[in-house]
Coordinates of C-alpha atoms in Angstrom, one line a residue:
M26 CA 16.3 -1.4 -46.1
A27 CA 12.6 -2.4 -46.6
S28 CA 9.6 -1.2 -44.6
T29 CA 7.3 -3.5 -43.0
S30 CA 5.3 -0.4 -42.5
S31 CA 5.1 0.7 -45.7
I32 CA 4.0 -2.7 -47.1
Y33 CA 1.2 -2.6 -44.7
V34 CA 0.1 0.8 -45.7
L35 CA 0.3 -0.1 -49.1
L36 CA -2.0 -3.3 -48.4
K37 CA -4.4 -1.3 -46.7
F38 CA -4.9 1.4 -49.5
Y39 CA -5.0 -1.7 -52.1
A40 CA -7.6 -3.5 -50.8
T41 CA -9.7 -0.1 -50.1
R42 CA -9.3 0.8 -53.9
Q43 CA -10.3 -2.7 -54.9
N44 CA -13.3 -2.6 -52.1
S45 CA -12.2 -6.1 -51.1
A46 CA -10.4 -7.4 -47.8
V47 CA -8.9 -10.6 -49.9
I48 CA -5.8 -9.6 -52.5
D49 CA -4.7 -11.6 -55.0
N50 CA -1.0 -12.5 -54.3
A51 CA 0.5 -12.0 -57.8
E52 CA -1.5 -8.9 -58.5
F53 CA -0.2 -7.3 -55.3
F54 CA 3.6 -8.1 -56.1
K55 CA 2.9 -6.3 -59.4
Y56 CA 1.5 -3.4 -57.9
I57 CA 4.1 -3.3 -55.3
K58 CA 6.8 -3.3 -58.4
V59 CA 4.7 -0.4 -60.2
Y60 CA 4.2 1.5 -57.1
A61 CA 8.2 1.4 -56.2
Q62 CA 9.0 2.7 -59.5
R63 CA 6.9 5.7 -59.6
H64 CA 7.2 7.1 -56.2
V65 CA 11.1 5.8 -55.3
E66 CA 12.4 8.9 -55.4
E67 CA 9.7 10.4 -52.7
Q68 CA 10.5 7.4 -50.6
P69 CA 13.7 5.9 -50.7
E70 CA 12.9 2.9 -48.5
L71 CA 10.9 1.6 -51.6
I72 CA 14.6 0.7 -53.5
P73 CA 14.4 -3.0 -52.4
F74 CA 11.0 -3.3 -54.1
L75 CA 12.3 -2.5 -57.6
G76 CA 13.6 -5.4 -60.1
D77 CA 13.4 -8.8 -59.1
S78 CA 12.2 -8.5 -55.5
D79 CA 9.6 -11.4 -54.8
A80 CA 11.5 -12.7 -52.3
V81 CA 12.1 -9.3 -50.3
I82 CA 8.4 -8.7 -50.6
Q83 CA 7.5 -12.3 -49.7
K84 CA 10.0 -11.6 -46.5
E85 CA 7.8 -8.6 -45.7
L86 CA 4.6 -10.3 -45.9
D87 CA 5.6 -13.0 -43.7
E88 CA 6.5 -10.5 -40.9
L89 CA 2.9 -9.3 -41.1
V90 CA 1.7 -12.8 -40.9
K91 CA 3.5 -13.2 -37.8
K92 CA 2.2 -9.8 -36.2
R93 CA -1.4 -11.5 -37.1
L94 CA -2.2 -8.1 -39.2
I95 CA -2.8 -10.1 -42.3
I96 CA -3.6 -13.9 -43.4
I97 CA -1.9 -15.6 -46.8
S98 CA -4.5 -18.4 -47.7
A99 CA -5.0 -20.9 -50.8
G100 CA -7.0 -19.5 -53.4
S101 CA -8.2 -21.1 -56.6
G102 CA -6.0 -23.5 -58.3
T103 CA -2.3 -22.4 -57.6
K104 CA -3.2 -18.6 -56.5
L105 CA -2.7 -17.3 -53.0
N106 CA -4.8 -15.1 -51.4
I107 CA -3.8 -12.0 -48.8
T108 CA -6.6 -11.2 -46.5
V109 CA -6.4 -7.8 -44.8
I110 CA -7.9 -8.1 -41.2
A111 CA -7.7 -3.9 -41.2
F112 CA -10.4 -3.9 -43.9
Y113 CA -13.0 -5.7 -41.8
V114 CA -12.1 -3.9 -38.8
R115 CA -12.5 -0.5 -40.6
R116 CA -16.1 -1.8 -42.2
I117 CA -17.5 -3.2 -38.8
A118 CA -16.2 0.2 -37.0
E119 CA -18.5 2.0 -39.7
R120 CA -21.5 -0.4 -38.5
Y121 CA -21.0 0.6 -35.2
K122 CA -21.2 4.5 -36.3
E123 CA -24.4 3.7 -37.7
I124 CA -25.9 2.0 -34.8
E125 CA -25.1 4.7 -33.0
N126 CA -26.9 7.2 -35.0
N127 CA -29.6 4.6 -35.3
V128 CA -30.1 1.8 -32.3
S129 CA -32.5 -0.4 -34.0
I130 CA -30.0 -1.3 -36.1
P131 CA -28.2 -4.8 -34.7
F132 CA -25.1 -5.8 -33.7
P133 CA -22.6 -7.3 -36.4
V134 CA -22.2 -10.5 -36.2
P135 CA -19.8 -13.3 -37.8
S136 CA -22.7 -14.5 -40.3
D137 CA -22.3 -10.6 -41.5
L138 CA -18.8 -11.3 -43.2
P139 CA -18.6 -12.3 -46.9
K140 CA -18.8 -16.1 -47.3
N141 CA -15.4 -16.7 -48.6
T142 CA -14.1 -15.1 -45.4
V143 CA -11.4 -17.1 -43.4
S144 CA -12.0 -17.8 -39.7
E145 CA -8.9 -16.5 -38.5
V146 CA -9.8 -12.9 -39.0
M147 CA -11.4 -13.1 -36.0
Q148 CA -10.0 -13.4 -32.4
K149 CA -12.7 -15.6 -30.6
H150 CA -12.7 -14.6 -27.0
A151 CA -15.4 -15.2 -24.2
A152 CA -17.2 -11.8 -23.7
E153 CA -16.7 -11.6 -20.1
D154 CA -12.9 -12.2 -20.1
M155 CA -12.1 -9.7 -23.2
L156 CA -14.3 -6.8 -22.1
E157 CA -12.6 -6.7 -18.8
Q158 CA -9.4 -6.9 -20.1
L159 CA -10.5 -3.8 -22.6
L160 CA -11.6 -2.0 -19.4
K161 CA -8.5 -2.4 -17.5
K162 CA -6.2 -1.5 -20.6
E163 CA -7.8 -0.7 -24.2
D164 CA -5.6 0.1 -27.1
I165 CA -7.2 1.8 -29.9
N166 CA -6.0 0.4 -33.6
D167 CA -7.3 -1.3 -36.4
K168 CA -5.4 -4.5 -36.0
I169 CA -7.7 -6.8 -34.4
L170 CA -11.5 -8.1 -35.1
Y171 CA -13.1 -9.7 -32.0
A172 CA -15.8 -11.9 -32.1
L173 CA -17.4 -12.0 -28.6
I174 CA -18.8 -15.2 -27.3
L175 CA -22.0 -14.4 -25.0
P176 CA -23.4 -17.2 -22.4
H177 CA -26.6 -18.7 -23.1
D178 CA -26.1 -19.5 -26.8
I179 CA -27.0 -15.7 -27.7
P180 CA -24.9 -15.2 -31.1
P181 CA -22.0 -13.5 -30.4
I182 CA -21.0 -10.1 -31.7
L183 CA -17.9 -8.5 -33.5
F184 CA -16.4 -5.7 -32.1
P185 CA -13.4 -4.2 -34.0
S186 CA -10.0 -2.7 -31.8
S187 CA -10.8 0.7 -33.4
V188 CA -13.8 1.4 -31.2
S189 CA -14.0 2.3 -27.6
V190 CA -15.3 -0.6 -25.4
Q191 CA -17.1 2.5 -23.9
T192 CA -18.9 2.7 -27.1
L193 CA -20.5 -1.0 -27.0
F194 CA -21.4 -0.5 -23.6
N195 CA -23.4 2.9 -24.3
I196 CA -24.8 1.4 -27.4
S197 CA -26.0 -1.7 -25.3
M198 CA -27.8 0.7 -22.5
T199 CA -29.3 2.4 -25.3
K200 CA -30.9 -0.2 -26.4
I201 CA -32.2 -1.8 -23.3
R202 CA -33.8 1.7 -22.4
T203 CA -35.2 2.2 -25.8
M204 CA -36.9 -1.2 -25.2
L205 CA -38.4 0.1 -22.0
K206 CA -40.0 3.2 -23.5
K207 CA -42.2 1.4 -25.2
E208 CA -45.7 1.3 -24.1
E209 CA -46.1 -2.3 -23.8
Y210 CA -42.8 -2.9 -22.1
H211 CA -42.4 0.4 -19.8
D212 CA -45.6 -0.4 -17.2
Y213 CA -44.6 -4.2 -17.4
F214 CA -41.0 -4.2 -16.1
L215 CA -41.8 -1.6 -13.8
K216 CA -44.2 -3.6 -12.0
K217 CA -42.0 -6.5 -11.8
V218 CA -39.3 -4.6 -10.3
R219 CA -41.5 -2.7 -8.1
I220 CA -43.1 -6.2 -6.7
S221 CA -39.8 -7.9 -6.2
N222 CA -38.7 -5.0 -3.5
P223 CA -41.4 -4.9 -1.0
G224 CA -40.7 -1.8 1.2
K225 CA -38.5 -0.2 -1.4
E226 CA -41.3 0.3 -3.9
I227 CA -40.5 4.1 -4.2
A228 CA -37.0 4.0 -5.0
A229 CA -37.2 1.0 -7.6
K230 CA -39.6 3.3 -9.2
N231 CA -37.4 6.4 -9.0
F232 CA -34.6 4.0 -10.3
F233 CA -36.6 3.0 -13.3
S234 CA -37.8 6.7 -14.4
Q235 CA -34.3 7.8 -13.8
F236 CA -32.8 4.7 -15.7
V237 CA -35.3 5.2 -18.6
Q238 CA -35.2 9.4 -18.8
N239 CA -31.8 10.2 -17.3
P240 CA -29.2 7.6 -19.2
S241 CA -25.8 9.4 -17.9
G242 CA -26.8 10.2 -14.7
A243 CA -28.6 6.6 -14.0
I244 CA -25.3 4.8 -15.6
E245 CA -22.8 6.6 -13.5
D246 CA -25.1 6.1 -10.5
L247 CA -25.0 2.0 -11.3
K248 CA -21.2 2.1 -11.0
K249 CA -21.3 3.0 -7.5
S250 CA -22.9 -0.3 -6.8
G251 CA -25.5 -0.2 -4.2
D252 CA -29.5 -0.4 -4.4
K253 CA -29.3 0.7 -7.9
F254 CA -27.1 -1.7 -8.9
Y255 CA -29.2 -4.3 -7.5
F256 CA -32.4 -3.1 -9.5
F257 CA -30.7 -3.0 -12.7
T258 CA -29.5 -6.7 -12.1
Q259 CA -32.9 -7.2 -11.4
L260 CA -34.4 -5.6 -14.5
C261 CA -32.1 -7.6 -16.9
F262 CA -33.0 -10.9 -15.4
F263 CA -36.6 -10.4 -16.0
I264 CA -36.0 -9.0 -19.7
K265 CA -33.7 -12.0 -20.4
K266 CA -36.5 -14.5 -19.0
D267 CA -39.2 -13.3 -20.9
F268 CA -37.3 -12.8 -24.2
E269 CA -35.8 -16.3 -23.8
K270 CA -38.9 -18.0 -23.6
V271 CA -39.9 -16.5 -27.2
K272 CA -39.3 -19.2 -29.7
D273 CA -38.8 -17.3 -32.9
L274 CA -36.7 -14.5 -32.3
T275 CA -36.4 -11.3 -34.2
Q276 CA -33.0 -9.4 -35.1
E277 CA -34.4 -6.9 -32.4
D278 CA -34.9 -9.3 -30.0
I279 CA -31.4 -10.9 -30.3
G280 CA -30.0 -7.5 -30.3
L281 CA -31.5 -6.8 -27.0
L282 CA -30.0 -10.0 -25.4
Q283 CA -26.9 -9.3 -26.9
A284 CA -27.2 -5.9 -25.3
I285 CA -28.4 -7.3 -21.7
S286 CA -25.5 -9.8 -21.7
V287 CA -22.6 -7.2 -22.4
S288 CA -24.2 -4.9 -19.8
E289 CA -24.3 -7.1 -17.2
I290 CA -20.8 -7.9 -17.6
M291 CA -19.4 -4.7 -18.0
M292 CA -21.8 -3.6 -14.7
G293 CA -20.2 -6.5 -12.7
Y294 CA -16.8 -5.1 -13.5
Y295 CA -18.0 -1.4 -12.4
K296 CA -19.4 -3.0 -9.5
N297 CA -16.1 -5.0 -8.3
Q298 CA -14.0 -2.0 -9.2
S299 CA -16.1 0.0 -6.8
Q300 CA -15.8 -2.6 -4.4
L301 CA -12.1 -2.6 -5.0
N302 CA -12.0 1.4 -4.7
F303 CA -14.0 1.4 -1.3
Q304 CA -11.6 -1.7 0.2
R305 CA -8.5 0.4 -0.8
E306 CA -9.6 3.4 0.7
A307 CA -10.8 1.7 3.8
A308 CA -7.3 0.4 3.7
L309 CA -5.6 3.4 3.3
E310 CA -7.6 5.0 6.0
S311 CA -6.5 2.4 8.2
L312 CA -2.9 2.8 7.4
K313 CA -3.5 6.7 8.4
Q314 CA -4.3 6.0 11.8
N315 CA -1.9 3.1 12.2
L316 CA 0.7 5.8 11.6
Q317 CA -1.0 8.3 14.4
K318 CA -0.6 5.6 16.9
P319 CA 2.6 4.7 19.0
P320 CA 5.6 5.1 18.9
Y321 CA 4.5 7.7 15.5
Y322 CA 7.6 7.1 13.6
Y323 CA 7.7 4.3 11.1
S324 CA 9.9 3.2 8.4
M325 CA 8.8 2.0 5.2
N326 CA 9.5 -1.7 6.0
T327 CA 7.4 -1.3 9.2
I328 CA 4.6 0.7 7.2
S329 CA 4.2 -2.3 4.6
K330 CA 3.6 -4.6 7.7
F331 CA 0.8 -2.9 9.1
T332 CA -2.5 -4.8 9.5
D333 CA -6.0 -3.9 10.0
S334 CA -8.1 -4.4 12.8
H335 CA -8.8 -8.2 11.9
G336 CA -4.8 -8.8 11.5
I337 CA -5.0 -8.8 8.0
P338 CA -1.9 -7.1 6.3
L339 CA -3.2 -4.1 4.5
Y340 CA -0.8 -4.1 2.1
G341 CA -2.4 -6.5 -0.9
Q342 CA -5.6 -4.3 0.0
Y343 CA -3.9 -1.3 -1.8
T344 CA -1.3 -1.7 -4.1
E345 CA 2.7 -0.6 -3.9
E346 CA 1.4 2.4 -6.4
D347 CA -1.4 3.2 -3.8
L348 CA 0.9 3.3 -1.1
K349 CA 3.4 5.5 -2.7
N350 CA 0.7 8.2 -4.0
F351 CA -0.6 8.2 -0.6
L352 CA 2.8 8.9 1.0
Q353 CA 3.3 11.4 -1.9
K354 CA 0.0 13.0 -1.0
E355 CA 0.7 13.1 2.4
T356 CA 4.1 14.5 2.4
S357 CA 3.1 17.2 0.0
G358 CA 1.9 20.5 1.6
N359 CA -1.2 22.3 0.4
T360 CA 0.5 25.4 0.3
S361 CA 4.3 26.4 -0.4
K362 CA 3.7 28.5 3.0
E363 CA 2.6 25.1 5.3
L364 CA 4.2 22.2 6.1
P365 CA 2.8 19.1 5.1
D366 CA 0.8 16.7 7.4
L367 CA 3.2 13.8 7.1
L368 CA 7.2 14.6 7.5
V369 CA 9.9 12.4 6.9
F370 CA 13.3 12.8 8.7
K371 CA 16.7 10.6 8.6
I372 CA 18.8 9.2 11.5
N373 CA 22.7 8.9 10.8
S374 CA 22.5 5.4 9.8
G375 CA 20.4 6.7 6.7
K376 CA 17.3 5.1 7.8
R377 CA 13.9 7.0 6.9
Y378 CA 11.2 7.7 9.2
F379 CA 7.6 8.8 8.4
I380 CA 5.9 10.7 11.2
Y381 CA 2.5 13.1 11.4
K382 CA 3.6 16.8 12.6
Q383 CA 1.2 17.1 15.2
K384 CA 2.6 14.1 16.8
I385 CA 6.2 15.3 16.8
L386 CA 6.2 17.6 20.1
P387 CA 4.7 15.1 22.3
L388 CA 7.0 12.7 21.2
I389 CA 10.0 14.9 21.6
I390 CA 8.8 15.2 25.2
R391 CA 8.2 11.3 25.6
L392 CA 11.9 10.7 24.3
C393 CA 13.4 13.3 26.3
N394 CA 11.7 11.9 29.4
D395 CA 13.1 8.3 28.3
A396 CA 16.4 9.9 27.8
H397 CA 16.8 11.0 31.0
D398 CA 17.7 8.6 33.1
T399 CA 19.9 6.4 30.3
V400 CA 22.0 9.7 29.4
K401 CA 22.1 10.6 33.2
D402 CA 23.2 7.0 34.3
R403 CA 25.9 6.4 31.4
I404 CA 27.4 9.9 32.5
T405 CA 27.7 9.4 36.4
Q406 CA 28.8 5.8 35.8
H407 CA 31.5 7.1 33.3
W408 CA 32.3 10.0 35.7
Y409 CA 32.7 7.5 38.5
G410 CA 35.2 5.6 36.9
A411 CA 37.0 8.4 35.6
L412 CA 37.3 9.9 39.4
K413 CA 38.1 6.5 40.8
N414 CA 41.0 6.5 38.7
F415 CA 41.8 10.5 39.9
E416 CA 41.0 11.5 36.1
K417 CA 39.3 14.9 35.8
L418 CA 37.2 15.9 32.5
P419 CA 36.7 18.8 31.3
E420 CA 33.1 17.8 31.0
M421 CA 33.0 17.8 34.7
H422 CA 33.7 21.6 35.2
E423 CA 33.0 23.2 31.7
Q424 CA 29.4 23.3 30.8
P425 CA 30.0 23.9 27.0
A426 CA 31.8 20.3 27.3
F427 CA 29.2 19.0 29.3
E428 CA 26.7 20.0 26.7
K429 CA 28.6 18.3 23.8
R430 CA 28.8 15.3 26.1
L431 CA 25.1 15.5 26.4
E432 CA 24.5 15.8 22.4
S433 CA 27.2 12.9 22.0
E434 CA 25.1 10.6 24.4
V435 CA 21.5 11.2 23.1
N436 CA 23.0 10.6 19.2
R437 CA 24.1 7.2 20.6
V438 CA 21.0 6.3 22.9
S439 CA 18.3 8.0 21.3
P440 CA 18.9 8.5 17.5
I441 CA 15.1 9.2 16.7
L442 CA 15.5 12.1 19.3
F443 CA 18.4 13.4 18.0
S444 CA 17.4 13.4 14.6
L445 CA 14.3 15.1 15.4
L446 CA 15.8 18.1 17.3
H447 CA 18.2 18.6 14.3
S448 CA 15.7 18.6 11.8
N449 CA 14.8 21.5 9.6
F450 CA 11.4 21.3 10.0
L451 CA 11.2 21.4 14.3
I452 CA 11.1 24.9 14.4
L453 CA 8.3 25.6 11.5
I454 CA 6.2 23.2 13.6
Q455 CA 6.5 25.2 17.0
Y456 CA 6.0 28.4 15.0
E457 CA 3.1 27.0 13.3
A458 CA 1.6 25.8 16.8
L459 CA 2.1 29.1 18.0
N460 CA 0.5 31.1 14.9
M461 CA -2.7 28.5 15.4
E462 CA -2.7 29.7 19.3
Q463 CA -2.5 25.9 20.1
T464 CA -1.4 24.7 23.6
V465 CA 2.3 24.2 23.2
P466 CA 3.4 21.3 25.5
I467 CA 7.2 22.6 25.6
N468 CA 9.1 25.4 24.0
L469 CA 12.2 23.9 22.3
F470 CA 13.7 27.3 21.1
D471 CA 14.8 30.1 22.4
N472 CA 15.5 33.3 20.0
G473 CA 15.4 31.0 17.2
K474 CA 18.0 28.7 18.8
L475 CA 17.5 25.1 20.3
L476 CA 17.5 24.9 24.1
P477 CA 20.5 23.6 25.6
Y478 CA 20.5 19.8 26.2
S479 CA 20.5 20.1 29.9
E480 CA 17.6 21.9 30.0
L481 CA 15.8 19.7 27.4
L482 CA 16.7 16.4 29.5
M483 CA 16.7 18.3 32.8
I484 CA 20.1 16.9 33.4
D485 CA 22.2 19.1 35.8
R486 CA 26.1 19.1 35.5
R487 CA 27.0 19.6 39.0
E488 CA 24.1 16.7 40.2
C489 CA 25.9 14.4 37.8
L490 CA 29.3 15.2 39.3
S491 CA 28.1 15.2 43.2
N492 CA 26.6 11.7 42.5
A493 CA 29.5 10.2 40.9
K494 CA 31.3 11.3 43.7
M495 CA 29.0 9.9 46.0
M496 CA 29.6 6.4 44.5
L497 CA 33.3 6.8 45.8
P498 CA 34.6 5.0 48.6
F499 CA 34.9 7.3 51.9
W500 CA 39.0 8.0 51.6
Y501 CA 38.3 9.5 48.4
G502 CA 37.6 12.6 50.4
I503 CA 40.2 12.4 52.5
P504 CA 42.9 14.7 50.7
I505 CA 45.9 13.0 52.0
I506 CA 44.9 9.5 51.6
S507 CA 43.6 9.7 48.5
W508 CA 46.8 11.4 47.1
I509 CA 48.8 8.4 48.4
I510 CA 46.4 5.8 47.0
S511 CA 46.4 8.1 43.9
V512 CA 50.2 7.9 43.5
F513 CA 50.0 4.0 43.8
T514 CA 46.9 3.6 41.8
R515 CA 47.2 5.3 38.9
K516 CA 48.1 3.7 35.8
P517 CA 49.4 6.0 32.9
G518 CA 49.8 3.5 30.6
K519 CA 46.4 1.8 31.1
K520 CA 45.4 0.2 27.9
E521 CA 42.2 -1.0 28.5
S522 CA 38.7 1.3 29.4
K523 CA 36.0 0.1 31.5
A524 CA 33.7 0.7 28.5
T525 CA 36.1 -1.5 26.2
K526 CA 36.4 -4.7 28.9
R527 CA 32.3 -4.5 28.9
N528 CA 32.1 -4.6 25.3
E529 CA 34.5 -7.5 25.5
M530 CA 32.5 -9.1 27.9
H531 CA 28.9 -8.6 25.7
I532 CA 31.3 -10.0 22.6
S533 CA 32.0 -13.2 24.7
E534 CA 28.2 -13.4 25.6
Q535 CA 26.9 -13.4 22.3
K536 CA 29.3 -15.6 21.1
Q537 CA 28.4 -18.0 23.8
L538 CA 25.0 -18.0 22.8
Y539 CA 25.6 -18.4 19.2
E540 CA 27.5 -21.6 20.1
N541 CA 24.8 -22.7 21.9
E542 CA 22.2 -22.1 19.1
I543 CA 24.3 -23.9 16.6
L544 CA 24.4 -26.9 19.3
K545 CA 21.2 -27.1 19.1
K546 CA 21.0 -27.3 15.7
N547 CA 23.6 -30.0 15.5
T548 CA 22.3 -32.4 18.3
G549 CA 18.6 -31.9 16.6
K550 CA 16.9 -31.2 19.8
Q551 CA 13.6 -30.1 19.1
L552 CA 12.4 -26.8 20.8
S553 CA 10.2 -26.9 24.1
K554 CA 6.7 -25.2 24.2
K555 CA 8.5 -22.6 26.5
E556 CA 11.5 -22.1 24.0
A557 CA 9.0 -22.0 20.9
L558 CA 7.1 -19.2 22.4
S559 CA 10.0 -17.1 23.8
K560 CA 11.5 -17.5 20.2
A561 CA 7.8 -16.2 18.9
A562 CA 7.8 -13.3 21.5
E563 CA 11.1 -12.1 20.4
K564 CA 9.9 -12.2 16.6
L565 CA 7.0 -10.0 17.8
E566 CA 9.2 -7.8 20.1
S567 CA 11.2 -6.6 16.4
E568 CA 7.7 -5.4 15.3
L569 CA 6.5 -3.5 18.4
V570 CA 9.9 -2.3 19.9
P571 CA 11.7 0.2 17.1
S572 CA 15.3 -1.0 16.3
E573 CA 17.1 2.0 18.2
S574 CA 15.1 1.1 21.6
N575 CA 14.9 -1.9 23.4
L576 CA 12.1 -3.7 25.3
K577 CA 12.9 -2.4 28.8
R578 CA 13.2 1.3 27.7
E579 CA 9.5 1.1 25.8
L580 CA 8.0 -0.5 29.0
D581 CA 9.5 2.6 31.1
S582 CA 8.4 5.1 28.3
Y583 CA 4.7 3.7 28.1
R584 CA 4.3 3.0 32.2
K585 CA 5.2 6.8 32.3
Q586 CA 2.5 7.8 30.1
W587 CA -0.6 6.1 31.8
N588 CA 1.0 5.9 35.3
K589 CA 0.9 9.5 36.4
M590 CA 0.9 8.9 40.5
I591 CA 2.9 11.8 41.6
T592 CA 4.5 10.0 45.0
R593 CA 7.0 7.4 44.2
E594 CA 5.1 4.8 46.6
A595 CA 1.7 5.0 44.9
N596 CA 3.1 5.2 41.3
H597 CA 5.1 1.8 42.2
D598 CA 1.8 0.1 43.8
L599 CA -0.1 1.0 40.6
T600 CA 2.6 0.0 38.3
E601 CA 2.6 -3.5 40.5
D602 CA -1.4 -3.9 40.6
V603 CA -1.6 -3.5 36.8
N604 CA 1.6 -6.1 36.6
M605 CA -0.3 -8.7 38.9
L606 CA -3.4 -8.6 36.4
I607 CA -1.3 -9.3 33.8
R608 CA 0.6 -11.9 35.6
D609 CA -2.6 -13.7 36.6
Y610 CA -4.7 -13.3 33.2
L611 CA -1.5 -15.1 31.6
R612 CA -1.5 -17.8 33.8
K613 CA -4.9 -18.7 32.9
V614 CA -4.2 -18.5 29.0
I615 CA -0.6 -19.8 29.0
K616 CA -1.9 -23.4 28.1
T617 CA -3.8 -21.9 25.0
L618 CA -0.8 -20.2 24.0
N619 CA 1.5 -21.8 21.6
A620 CA 4.4 -20.7 18.7
V621 CA 1.8 -21.5 16.2
N622 CA -1.1 -19.1 17.7
F623 CA 1.1 -16.6 19.2
T624 CA 1.1 -13.8 16.7
M625 CA 0.2 -9.8 16.8
P626 CA -3.9 -10.4 16.6
R627 CA -3.7 -12.6 19.4
I628 CA -1.6 -10.5 21.4
D629 CA -4.0 -7.4 20.4
N630 CA -6.7 -9.6 21.5
L631 CA -5.2 -10.7 24.9
A632 CA -4.4 -6.6 25.5
D633 CA -8.2 -5.5 24.6
T634 CA -9.4 -8.0 27.1
L635 CA -7.2 -6.6 29.8
V636 CA -7.7 -3.1 29.4
R637 CA -11.5 -3.6 29.1
T638 CA -11.6 -4.9 32.5
P639 CA -13.0 -2.6 35.0
N640 CA -9.8 -2.1 37.4
M641 CA -8.0 -1.8 34.0
K642 CA -10.8 1.2 32.6
K643 CA -10.0 3.3 35.7
I644 CA -7.0 4.3 34.1
K645 CA -7.5 7.4 31.3
A646 CA -4.5 6.8 28.8
A647 CA -6.1 3.5 27.4
E648 CA -3.9 3.6 24.5
S649 CA -0.5 3.6 26.0
L650 CA -1.7 1.4 28.6
R651 CA -2.8 -1.0 25.8
M652 CA 0.8 -0.9 24.5
Y653 CA 2.4 -1.5 28.0
V654 CA 0.1 -4.3 28.5
K655 CA 1.2 -5.9 25.2
L656 CA 4.9 -5.2 25.6
Y657 CA 4.7 -6.5 29.4
I658 CA 3.2 -9.5 27.7
L659 CA 5.8 -10.2 25.8
F660 CA 8.2 -9.3 28.5
L661 CA 6.7 -12.4 30.6
I662 CA 6.8 -14.8 27.7
R663 CA 10.3 -13.9 26.8
N664 CA 11.2 -14.4 30.7
M665 CA 9.4 -17.7 31.3
K666 CA 10.8 -20.1 33.9

């Protein structure tokens, strides 16, 4: 099979030998056939070009035309000409090498091409669009000759794809700098820049001197934006205005204006990139700060919904690639001996969460406190049901069985706590904290083994059993009566447990809610303001409350963090005072709320306003109080009458 690449190589070789980009079609066909006869043994791919091969050669040339590597045009008479674009690319690239050695040589322009050159050899593009595209992604090759169209009727520049765009930039800056070194221009433009910046004359002079004398350092400073970029923009403006007034421009003047245009375009691109980089870094810093706020553990889905202080999503200020790189960097340790700052753990459902290691021990304490009441109540209620039916469970009297029951309950009630306690990094975190002589809030291990759940949750088996027995009617404590009742009330073939009935009732309630929703949609009844607000609050609740928890549990958790009152009465009074302040404030602003403006930034604003009130400021745990206020607002909106 013929090779298009071989034909293209031969075309470039033939054009170089003829010292012309334009090749006679018939002459090239003869050359191909002769070349194939001489070299077919060395290059078997030339076999199709032997003999009567005009159709094969023409097909290969048509493929090159489609790829815009050559142009076939009509010549004199019936002749056809083949124009090899790579020949022009190579010649113009040689011109740029000459300019690098001698900046007084002007930029190549379209009129420098031979008169018989077809216009299709150039790809005309606006300089601003093309240069920015090349700066983003540059492919060095010998296939394209660009004609960069400059603004203000400045003659376009020919630019080959085989030359780096950075070379064009460096040449342009050198042309500007060479002009400024001349005595008649140096003091004149320096004076203009200084006069235009009152109060910054010294800074303007330092920029000017550095730009003229130390080009490499000056260009790098310019790319970072700031005052120096502003000085450079002013300087370019003054040069353009002065030279545009000249009626008869010399080649040197035109080259300077071309250099100014190219430099302005590229410096504008670098400035935009600098601003985008700054925005990206600020967004990533906000992301890092958000990850260190309660509840401290976040899934990838939640991370993608983070917003900045103005309520604008962070995702978009950085790309998905930026986010992946950030998480990879944070989850990779600096050394093999230390844990990374950001850790990843997975719950039984397979969902992954990210958490900073310094937040893990405080979070475990909080989750243990939260789980204490829930787990204790669940076990007590279960034992009460069993005792009521005169059943005895091993966990009531055997500590190992009780520990297994506690573990099972923790897995069910708080999967986050369960996963953290069974993570392979927990013991290393405690070890690091002890080695760094940090104050460890709780020792979770004893001789390298995790403490029993009864100690972690501070739940006593005997107390649970005693509480369950206290809930029984008094006659259960009278042996003879309780035995007689058990004979008649015990049902060995009992099919349904209390939990099963509870589940059925829950399913029934959910079914009824679903039917009500369908009914509302079918009747086309428009939601009232309260119903719409409740729906909006429900949506926001899903963002603030982890899927493994609920609103009530989160409220209790944050309340325990900011309400440190020891006595029960004082604790209750402080909570009620805070709740009353929130309710009173909400009554005032409820008229301004609707489902459209009831968003996360709005809740943040309401919470910030409340937390900054004089009474609220007295409470030290401001962050926990702020989260509590946000959750309580949602609770009130959800339960509006």
